[in-house]
Structure formats: C-alpha cells, structure tokens
Short mmCIF file of C-alpha atoms and ligand atoms in Angstrom, two decimals:
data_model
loop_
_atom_site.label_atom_id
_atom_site.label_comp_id
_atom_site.label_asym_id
_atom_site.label_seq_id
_atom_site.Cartn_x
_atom_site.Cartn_y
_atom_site.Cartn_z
CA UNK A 1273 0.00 0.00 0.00
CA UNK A 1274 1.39 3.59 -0.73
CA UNK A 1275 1.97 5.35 2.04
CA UNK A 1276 2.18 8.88 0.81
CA UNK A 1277 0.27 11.25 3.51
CA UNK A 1278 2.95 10.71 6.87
CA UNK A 1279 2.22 13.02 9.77
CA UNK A 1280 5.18 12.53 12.15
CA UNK A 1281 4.72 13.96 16.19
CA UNK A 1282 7.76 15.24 17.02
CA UNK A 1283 9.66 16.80 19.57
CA UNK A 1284 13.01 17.64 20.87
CA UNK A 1285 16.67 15.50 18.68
CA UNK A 1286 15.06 12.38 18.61
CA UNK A 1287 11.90 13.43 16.97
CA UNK A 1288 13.82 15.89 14.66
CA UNK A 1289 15.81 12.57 13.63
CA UNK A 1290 13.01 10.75 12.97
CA UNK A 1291 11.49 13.30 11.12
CA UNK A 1292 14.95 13.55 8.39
CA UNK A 1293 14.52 10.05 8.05
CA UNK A 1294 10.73 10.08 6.94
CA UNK A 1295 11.51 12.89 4.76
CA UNK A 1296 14.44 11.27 2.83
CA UNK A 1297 11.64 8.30 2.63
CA UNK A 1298 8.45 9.89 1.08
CA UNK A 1299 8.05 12.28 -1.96
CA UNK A 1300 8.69 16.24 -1.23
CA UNK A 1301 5.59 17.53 0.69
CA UNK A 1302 4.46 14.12 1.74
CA UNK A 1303 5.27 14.65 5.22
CA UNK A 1304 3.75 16.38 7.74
CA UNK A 1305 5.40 17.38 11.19
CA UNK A 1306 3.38 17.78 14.66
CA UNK A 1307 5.95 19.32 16.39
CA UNK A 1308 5.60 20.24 20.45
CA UNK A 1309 5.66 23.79 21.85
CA UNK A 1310 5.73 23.20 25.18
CA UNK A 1311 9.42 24.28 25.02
CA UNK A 1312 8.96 27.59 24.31
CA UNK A 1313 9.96 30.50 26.73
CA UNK A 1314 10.35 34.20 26.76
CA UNK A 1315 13.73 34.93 26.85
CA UNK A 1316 15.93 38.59 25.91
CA UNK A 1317 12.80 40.11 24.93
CA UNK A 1318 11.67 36.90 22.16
CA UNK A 1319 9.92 34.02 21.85
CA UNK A 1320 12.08 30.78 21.60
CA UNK A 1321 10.83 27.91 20.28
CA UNK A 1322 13.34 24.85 20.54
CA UNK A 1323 11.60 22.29 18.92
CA UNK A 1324 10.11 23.84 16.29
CA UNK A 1325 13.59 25.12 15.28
CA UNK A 1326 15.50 21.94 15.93
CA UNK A 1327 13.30 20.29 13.58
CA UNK A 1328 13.49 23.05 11.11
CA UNK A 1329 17.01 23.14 10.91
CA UNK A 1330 17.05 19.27 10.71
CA UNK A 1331 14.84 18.99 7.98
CA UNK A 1332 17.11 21.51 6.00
CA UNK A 1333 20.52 20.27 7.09
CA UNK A 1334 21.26 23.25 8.90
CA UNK A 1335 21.58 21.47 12.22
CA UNK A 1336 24.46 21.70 14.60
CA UNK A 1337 25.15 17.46 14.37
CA UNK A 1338 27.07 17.49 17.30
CA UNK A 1339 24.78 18.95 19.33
CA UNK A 1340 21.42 18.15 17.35
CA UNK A 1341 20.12 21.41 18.53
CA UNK A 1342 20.85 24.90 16.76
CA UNK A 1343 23.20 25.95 13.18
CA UNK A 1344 25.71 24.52 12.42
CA UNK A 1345 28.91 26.78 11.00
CA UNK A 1346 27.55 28.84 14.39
CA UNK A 1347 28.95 31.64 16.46
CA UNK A 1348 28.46 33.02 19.93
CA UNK A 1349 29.96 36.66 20.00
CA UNK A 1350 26.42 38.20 20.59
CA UNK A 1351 25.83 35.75 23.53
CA UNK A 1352 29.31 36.76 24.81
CA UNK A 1353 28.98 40.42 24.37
CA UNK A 1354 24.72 39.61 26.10
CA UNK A 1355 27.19 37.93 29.39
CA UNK A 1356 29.71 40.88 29.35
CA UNK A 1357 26.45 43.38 29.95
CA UNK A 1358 25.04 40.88 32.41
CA UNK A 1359 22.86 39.44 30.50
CA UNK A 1360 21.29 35.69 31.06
CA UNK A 1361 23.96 33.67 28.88
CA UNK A 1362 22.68 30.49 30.44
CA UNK A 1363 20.99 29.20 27.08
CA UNK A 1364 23.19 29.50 24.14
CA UNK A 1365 22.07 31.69 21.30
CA UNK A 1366 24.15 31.33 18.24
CA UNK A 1367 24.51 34.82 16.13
CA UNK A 1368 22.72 33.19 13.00
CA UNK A 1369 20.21 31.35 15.46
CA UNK A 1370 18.92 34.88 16.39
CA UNK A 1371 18.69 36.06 13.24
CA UNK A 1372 15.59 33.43 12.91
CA UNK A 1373 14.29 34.28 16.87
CA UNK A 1374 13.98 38.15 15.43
CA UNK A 1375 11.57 37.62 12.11
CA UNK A 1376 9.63 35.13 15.06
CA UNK A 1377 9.36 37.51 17.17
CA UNK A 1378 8.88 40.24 14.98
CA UNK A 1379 5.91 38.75 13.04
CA UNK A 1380 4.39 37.69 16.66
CA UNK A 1381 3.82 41.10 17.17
CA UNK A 1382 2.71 41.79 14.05
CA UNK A 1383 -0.24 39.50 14.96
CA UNK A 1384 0.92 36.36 12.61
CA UNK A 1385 -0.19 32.95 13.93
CA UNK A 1386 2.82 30.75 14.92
CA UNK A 1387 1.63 28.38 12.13
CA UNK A 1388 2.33 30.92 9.60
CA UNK A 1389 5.18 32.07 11.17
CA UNK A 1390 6.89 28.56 10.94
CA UNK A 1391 5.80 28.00 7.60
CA UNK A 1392 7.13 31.14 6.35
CA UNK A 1393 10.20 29.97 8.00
CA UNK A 1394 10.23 26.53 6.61
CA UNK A 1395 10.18 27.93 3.16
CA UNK A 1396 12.87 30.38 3.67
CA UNK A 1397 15.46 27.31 4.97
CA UNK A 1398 13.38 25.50 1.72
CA UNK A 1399 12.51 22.60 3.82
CA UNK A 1400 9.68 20.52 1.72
CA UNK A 1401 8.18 18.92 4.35
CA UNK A 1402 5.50 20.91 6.88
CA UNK A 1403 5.77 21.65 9.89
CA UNK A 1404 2.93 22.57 12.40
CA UNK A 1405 3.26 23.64 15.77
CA UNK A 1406 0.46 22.12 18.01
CA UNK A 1407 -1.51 24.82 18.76
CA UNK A 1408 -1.10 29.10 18.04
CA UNK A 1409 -2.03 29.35 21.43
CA UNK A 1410 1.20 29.73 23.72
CA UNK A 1411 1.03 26.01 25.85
CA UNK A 1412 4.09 25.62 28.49
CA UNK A 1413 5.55 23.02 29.79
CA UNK A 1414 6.23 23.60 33.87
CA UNK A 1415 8.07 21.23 35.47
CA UNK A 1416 6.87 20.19 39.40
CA UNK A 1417 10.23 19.27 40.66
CA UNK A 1418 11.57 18.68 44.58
CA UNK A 1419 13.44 22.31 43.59
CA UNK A 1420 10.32 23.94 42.99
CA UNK A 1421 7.92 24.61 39.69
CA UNK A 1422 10.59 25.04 37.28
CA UNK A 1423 9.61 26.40 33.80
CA UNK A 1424 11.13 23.87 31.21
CA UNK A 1425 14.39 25.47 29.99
CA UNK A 1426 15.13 26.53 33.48
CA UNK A 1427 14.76 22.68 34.52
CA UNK A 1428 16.25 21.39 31.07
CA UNK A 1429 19.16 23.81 30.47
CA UNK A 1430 20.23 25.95 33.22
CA UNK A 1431 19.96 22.97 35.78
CA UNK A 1432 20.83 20.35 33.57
CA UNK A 1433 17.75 17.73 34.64
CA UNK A 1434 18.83 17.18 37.70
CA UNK A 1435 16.04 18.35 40.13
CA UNK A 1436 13.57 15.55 40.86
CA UNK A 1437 10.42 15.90 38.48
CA UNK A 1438 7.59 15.23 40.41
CA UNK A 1439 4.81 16.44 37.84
CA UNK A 1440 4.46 18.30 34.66
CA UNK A 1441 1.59 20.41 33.75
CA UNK A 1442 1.47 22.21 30.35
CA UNK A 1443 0.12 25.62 30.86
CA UNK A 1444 -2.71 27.10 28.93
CA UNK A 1445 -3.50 23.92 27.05
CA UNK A 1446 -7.13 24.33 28.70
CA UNK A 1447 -7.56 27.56 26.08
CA UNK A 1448 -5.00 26.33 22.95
CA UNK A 1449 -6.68 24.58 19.90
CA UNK A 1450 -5.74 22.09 17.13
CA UNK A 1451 -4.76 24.18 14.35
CA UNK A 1452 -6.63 23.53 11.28
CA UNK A 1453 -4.04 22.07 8.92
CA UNK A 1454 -3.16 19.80 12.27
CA UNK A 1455 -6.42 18.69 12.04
CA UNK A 1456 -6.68 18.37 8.52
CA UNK A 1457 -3.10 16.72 8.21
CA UNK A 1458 -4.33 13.71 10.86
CA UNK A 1459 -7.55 13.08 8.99
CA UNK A 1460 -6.07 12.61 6.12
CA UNK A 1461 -2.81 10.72 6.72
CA UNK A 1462 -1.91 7.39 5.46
CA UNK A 1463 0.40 7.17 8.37
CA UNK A 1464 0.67 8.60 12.08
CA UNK A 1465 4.24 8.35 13.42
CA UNK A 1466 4.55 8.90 17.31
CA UNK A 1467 8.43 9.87 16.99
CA UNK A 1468 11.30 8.55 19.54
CA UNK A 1469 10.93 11.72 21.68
CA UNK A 1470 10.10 12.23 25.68
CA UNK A 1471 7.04 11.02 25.87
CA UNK A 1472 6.06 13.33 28.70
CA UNK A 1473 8.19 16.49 27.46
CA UNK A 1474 7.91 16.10 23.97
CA UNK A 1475 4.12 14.15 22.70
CA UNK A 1476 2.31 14.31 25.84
CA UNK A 1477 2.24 18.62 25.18
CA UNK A 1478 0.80 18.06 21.61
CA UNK A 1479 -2.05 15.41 23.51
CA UNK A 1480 -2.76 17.78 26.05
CA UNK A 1481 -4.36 20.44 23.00
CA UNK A 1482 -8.24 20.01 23.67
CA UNK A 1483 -9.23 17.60 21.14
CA UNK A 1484 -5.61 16.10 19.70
CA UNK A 1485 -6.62 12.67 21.40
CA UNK A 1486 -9.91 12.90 19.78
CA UNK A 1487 -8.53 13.24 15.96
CA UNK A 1488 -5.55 11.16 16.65
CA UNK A 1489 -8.27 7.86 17.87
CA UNK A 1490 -10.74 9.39 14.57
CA UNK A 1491 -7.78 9.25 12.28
CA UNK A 1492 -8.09 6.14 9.85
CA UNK A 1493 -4.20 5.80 9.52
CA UNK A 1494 -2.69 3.76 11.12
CA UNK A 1495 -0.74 5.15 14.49
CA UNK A 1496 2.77 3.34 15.42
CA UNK A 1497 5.31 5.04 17.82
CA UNK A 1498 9.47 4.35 17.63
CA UNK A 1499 10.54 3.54 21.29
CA UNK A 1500 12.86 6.48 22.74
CA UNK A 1501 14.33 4.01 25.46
CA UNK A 1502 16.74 1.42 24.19
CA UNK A 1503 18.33 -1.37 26.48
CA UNK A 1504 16.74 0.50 29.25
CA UNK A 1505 18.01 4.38 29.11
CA UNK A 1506 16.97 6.78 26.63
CA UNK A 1507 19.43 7.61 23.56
CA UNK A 1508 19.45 11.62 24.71
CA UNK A 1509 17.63 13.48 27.41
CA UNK A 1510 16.29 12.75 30.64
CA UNK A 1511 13.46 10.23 29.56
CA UNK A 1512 14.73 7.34 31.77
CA UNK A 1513 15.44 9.57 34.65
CA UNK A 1514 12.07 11.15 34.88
CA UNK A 1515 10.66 7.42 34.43
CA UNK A 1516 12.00 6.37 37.76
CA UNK A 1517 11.19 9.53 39.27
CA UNK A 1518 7.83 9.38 38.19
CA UNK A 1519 7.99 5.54 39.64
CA UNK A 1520 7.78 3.43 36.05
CA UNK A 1521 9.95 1.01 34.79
CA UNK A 1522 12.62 1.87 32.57
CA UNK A 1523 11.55 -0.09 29.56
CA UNK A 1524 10.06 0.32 25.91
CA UNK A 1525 6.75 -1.26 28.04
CA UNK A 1526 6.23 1.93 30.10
CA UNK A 1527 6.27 3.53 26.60
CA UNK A 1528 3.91 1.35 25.05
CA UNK A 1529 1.47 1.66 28.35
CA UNK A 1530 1.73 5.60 28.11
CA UNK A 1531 0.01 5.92 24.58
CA UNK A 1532 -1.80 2.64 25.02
CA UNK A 1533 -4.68 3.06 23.46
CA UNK A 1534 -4.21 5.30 20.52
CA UNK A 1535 -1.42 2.79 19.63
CA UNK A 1536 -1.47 -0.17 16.52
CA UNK A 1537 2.31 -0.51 16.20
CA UNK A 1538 5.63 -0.24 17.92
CA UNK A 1539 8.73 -0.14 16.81
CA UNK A 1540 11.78 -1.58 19.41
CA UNK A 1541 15.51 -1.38 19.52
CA UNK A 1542 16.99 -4.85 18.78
CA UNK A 1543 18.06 -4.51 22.12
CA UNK A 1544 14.58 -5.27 23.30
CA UNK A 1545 13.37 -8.03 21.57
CA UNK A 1546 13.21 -10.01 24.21
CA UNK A 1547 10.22 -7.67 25.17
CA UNK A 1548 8.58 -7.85 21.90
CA UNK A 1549 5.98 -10.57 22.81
CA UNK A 1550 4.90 -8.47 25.92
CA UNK A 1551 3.93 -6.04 23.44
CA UNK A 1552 -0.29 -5.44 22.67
CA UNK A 1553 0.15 -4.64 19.53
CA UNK A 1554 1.83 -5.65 16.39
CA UNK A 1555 5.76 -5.27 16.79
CA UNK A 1556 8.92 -4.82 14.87
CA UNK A 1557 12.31 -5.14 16.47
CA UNK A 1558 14.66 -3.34 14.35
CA UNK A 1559 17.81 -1.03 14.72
CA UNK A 1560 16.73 1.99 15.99
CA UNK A 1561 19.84 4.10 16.69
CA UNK A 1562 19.58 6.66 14.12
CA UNK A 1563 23.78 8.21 13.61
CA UNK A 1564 23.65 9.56 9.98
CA UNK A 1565 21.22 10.16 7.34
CA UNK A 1566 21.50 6.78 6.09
CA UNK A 1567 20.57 5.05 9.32
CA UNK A 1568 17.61 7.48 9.76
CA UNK A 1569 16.27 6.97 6.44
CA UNK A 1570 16.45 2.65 6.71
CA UNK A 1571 14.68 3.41 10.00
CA UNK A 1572 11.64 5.38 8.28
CA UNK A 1573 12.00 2.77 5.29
CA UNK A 1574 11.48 0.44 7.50
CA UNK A 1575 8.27 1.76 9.47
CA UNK A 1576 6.60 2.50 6.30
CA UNK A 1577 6.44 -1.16 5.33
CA UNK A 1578 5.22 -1.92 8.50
CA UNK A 1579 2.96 0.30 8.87
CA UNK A 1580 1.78 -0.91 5.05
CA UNK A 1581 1.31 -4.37 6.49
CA UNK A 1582 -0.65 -3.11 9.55
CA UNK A 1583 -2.57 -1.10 6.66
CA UNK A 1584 -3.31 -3.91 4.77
CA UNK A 1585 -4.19 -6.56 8.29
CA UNK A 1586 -6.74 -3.57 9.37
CA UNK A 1587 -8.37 -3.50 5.93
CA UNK A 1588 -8.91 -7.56 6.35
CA UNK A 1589 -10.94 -6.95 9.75
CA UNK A 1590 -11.27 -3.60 11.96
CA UNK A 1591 -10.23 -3.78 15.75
CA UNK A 1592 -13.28 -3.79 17.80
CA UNK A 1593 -14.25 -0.72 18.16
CA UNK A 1594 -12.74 1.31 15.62
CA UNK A 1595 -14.48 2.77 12.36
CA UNK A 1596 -13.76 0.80 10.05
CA UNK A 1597 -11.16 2.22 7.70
N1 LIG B 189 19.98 22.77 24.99
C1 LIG B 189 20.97 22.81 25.94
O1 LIG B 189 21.18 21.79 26.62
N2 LIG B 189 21.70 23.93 26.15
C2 LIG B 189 21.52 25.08 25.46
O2 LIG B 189 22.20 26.08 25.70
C3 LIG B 189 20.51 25.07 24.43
C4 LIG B 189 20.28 26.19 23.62
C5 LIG B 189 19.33 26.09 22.58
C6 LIG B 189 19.14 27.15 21.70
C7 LIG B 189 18.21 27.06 20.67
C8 LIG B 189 17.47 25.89 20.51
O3 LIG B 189 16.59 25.78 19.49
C9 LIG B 189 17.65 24.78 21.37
C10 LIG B 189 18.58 24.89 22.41
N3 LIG B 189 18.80 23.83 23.28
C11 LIG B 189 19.76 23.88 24.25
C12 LIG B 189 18.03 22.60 23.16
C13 LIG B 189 16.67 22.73 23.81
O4 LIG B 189 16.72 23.19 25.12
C14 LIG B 189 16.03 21.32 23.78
O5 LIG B 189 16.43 20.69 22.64
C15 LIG B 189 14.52 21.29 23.65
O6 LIG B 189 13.90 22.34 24.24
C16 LIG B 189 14.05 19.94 24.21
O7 LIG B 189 14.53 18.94 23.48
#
C-alpha cells in the first residue's frame, strides 16, 4: 500500500531525527510534522521555540550534528557580548540562530499565527516537508520538581535535569486549539508516526491540546510510535530519569502503556526483543539508533512497510471498536 500522507509527532533531537529520516523516505511535501511547543519561553525580549527550530534546521541540514540542537557553521559573540552586559547567557544563542528568533518575534507582534510564522520559515530554509506547531495558542511546559515549579528550559538547560520531576503540567493547554491544517493533516494521513521523543516532554504537550486525542483515535491511519528508550536508558535526554522519578519502569513497556490506546504498532531497539511478545500490539524489532542520514532513512523505510502491512491486516478486519477504515 502507498503510504504517501505521513504526519510525524515530534519533539526535541530524537523526533527531529526521525522526522529527516521520513523525509528522505516519502516524496517532497508528503510529510507532515506535529511538532511540540511546550518548550517555548520568553527569553531577551523573544519568543524561543526549541523544537520547532531543531526540527526546522534538521529537515534543511542546517543542524548543529554534534549537538542536534541549533546551526551549524555557528557563532556566539552576541551571547558573549549579552554575558559581558550581564545578561542571562545560560541558554546559548548562536549569532545566526537569532537572526531566525527576530523575524519570530517580529511577526508575533505583528499579529501572525505561529503556524504561519513557521511556515514562512520553513520555506525560507526551503525545507519541503510541513511543519505545524500544536496549537497558536502559547502552551508551556512547567516542570513540578523537589526544587520547585521550574519552567522547562530553566529545569532542562540551566539545571541540567537534575532536580527531581515530580509532575508536569502544560500551561494554557485548557484555552490552545488544534490548528486547522493539524487537524486536517491527521484526517487525512496514510500514516501517524509517534516519533522517539520524551514522551512526557515532547508528545504528551501536543495530547494535552483540547481535542488532539480525539482526531488522533478518529484518524483512519494507522498510528505506530518508535521507542525512545533502548536497552533501558533513553538515547538523549532525561526520559529514563524522569521514568524512575515518576515511579515506572525503565523499559520500551512503560512507553507502550503511556500511549496505550491510541497505539497499533511499535517499533523496538533490537536490544529489546526479548520484550517484543509483551507487546499489545503488532511489533517490529529493528535497529533503531539513528547516527547519519543513512541510518535514519532505513529506520523510516522500515516503518513505512510496517505500517503498510498493519494497513493492509486492518483492511482484512477492523479492531473492535474502531471505524472501520
Ligand atoms: N539545549 C541545551 O542543553 N543547552 C543550550 O544552551 C541550548 C540552547 C538552545 C538554543 C536554541 C534551541 O533551538 C535549542 C537549544 N537547546 C539547548 C536545546 C533545547 O533546550 C532542547 O532541545 C529542547 O527544548 C528539548 O529537546
């Protein structure tokens, strides 16, 4: 079955990863990215939004590939010159970064919505794939830690993970709303990838949107999500450290669990397959460590056909329960 309508979920390096490799996989413009906002902060007067950049500059090569995060080719003299007048220097700013933060910020207060916004942006880096944020309206992550309520890049950057997260809540979801072409984009996809981001700092702020659960259980495609911990730990980021604060296993299982029921595929590490047959739903164990573009396309090669097969099983009979397709 031709898969040709993929909307990707997507936050943080992981889910920017992901997101190269199902673009090098599917025809220009036949990919679709959800990305999270729950990242974004106020900071030296603009609006930051991590992921949305991170998976911008992925999707046009511009990435920093050590760091997966910000340009690459990048320099710091503004950020210097921002410490020098006592300035917050505490999240790095690269000069050609900024240069992106400013038409943001600048078209914010022109009264643009953040979907435009990115889109113009996407087009300027000449990225063929879209990107949507999850909602216009500003949702924030704050994270309920033993150090206090710590708004994310405060608990992510400038203290490094290491308070104990307790809780997260994502501020203002109660008032944000699925942006059309979101909407649009999950009713009509062939294909719903849950990327191998946090799943409680990266896809649980796109779920909390009033009514993203709701179209992602409508949507006809089928829904499969890459595991972001491998051989118990997560590849990047403090996944598997807020998993045994929050008092769940370490494992692909507590994954699985989390996004239960809008779930009718996994994908595991090779690492894991001795889990595979504890998994509810269809399976494929597969290498998952994504290092170059070559790896990260095989992965999203690989996903497609298996989410083809799971296309072509569902057409046989529908789960209980589910429209049929
Ligand atoms: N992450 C860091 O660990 N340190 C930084 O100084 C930092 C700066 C930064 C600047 C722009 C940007 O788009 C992302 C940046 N990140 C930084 C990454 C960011 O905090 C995270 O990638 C996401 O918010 C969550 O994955």
């Amino acid at each position: 079955m031709e898969l040709t309508r993929v909307v990707a979920l997507a936050g943080g390096v992981g889910g920017a990863k992901m997101a190269v490799g199902l673009q090098a996989a599917v025809p220009p413009g036949a990919l679709t990215v959800i990305v999270n906002t729950g990242d974004d902060f106020e900071h030296w007067g603009l609006t930051i939004c991590p992921d949305l950049d991170t998976v911008l500059y992925n999707l046009a090569g511009v990435h920093n590939p050590e760091t997966g995060w910000g340009r690459d080719q990048e320099s710091f003299r503004l950020l210097e010159a921002m410490g020098k007048l006592g300035g917050e220097d505490w999240f790095r700013l690269g000069d050609q970064d900024l240069a992106l933060h400013l038409r943001r910020s600048e078209w914010l207060q022109q009264g643009a919505r953040l979907s435009e916004i990115t889109d113009r942006l996407r087009r300027a880096l000449g990225v063929p794939s879209l990107v949507l944020p999850m909602s216009d309206e500003p949702v924030r992550t704050l994270v309920h830690t033993d150090e206090g309520d710590l708004p994310f890049q405060h608990y992510f950057v400038r203290l490094r993970c290491e308070p104990m997260v307790m809780d997260l809540s994502f501020v203002g979801a109660e008032s944000a709303r699925v942006p059309e072409a979101v909407a649009k984009a999950l009713h009509n996809a062939d294909l719903i990838v849950f990327c191998p981001s946090n799943p409680y700092l990266s896809i649980d702020p796109i779920l909390s949107v009033p009514g993203m659960r709701r179209l992602l259980q409508e949507a006809p495609a089928p829904k499969v999500a890459v595991s972001p911990i491998v051989g118990g730990t997560a590849i990047k980021g403090p996944a598997a450290k807020m998993m045994r604060e929050l008092g769940q296993m370490v494992s692909p299982l507590t994954v699985m669990d989390h996004f239960d029921e809008l779930l009718d595929g996994f994908i595991l590490d090779s690492a894991d397959a001795e889990i595979a047959g504890a998994v509810q739903v269809p399976t494929l164990v597969t290498e998952t460590l994504m290092t170059d573009l070559a790896s990260k396309t095989k992965l999203a090669q690989e996903i497609l056909t298996f989410a083809g097969q799971l296309a072509e099983t569902r057409n046989t009979f529908s789960r209980p329960g589910r429209r049929p397709t």
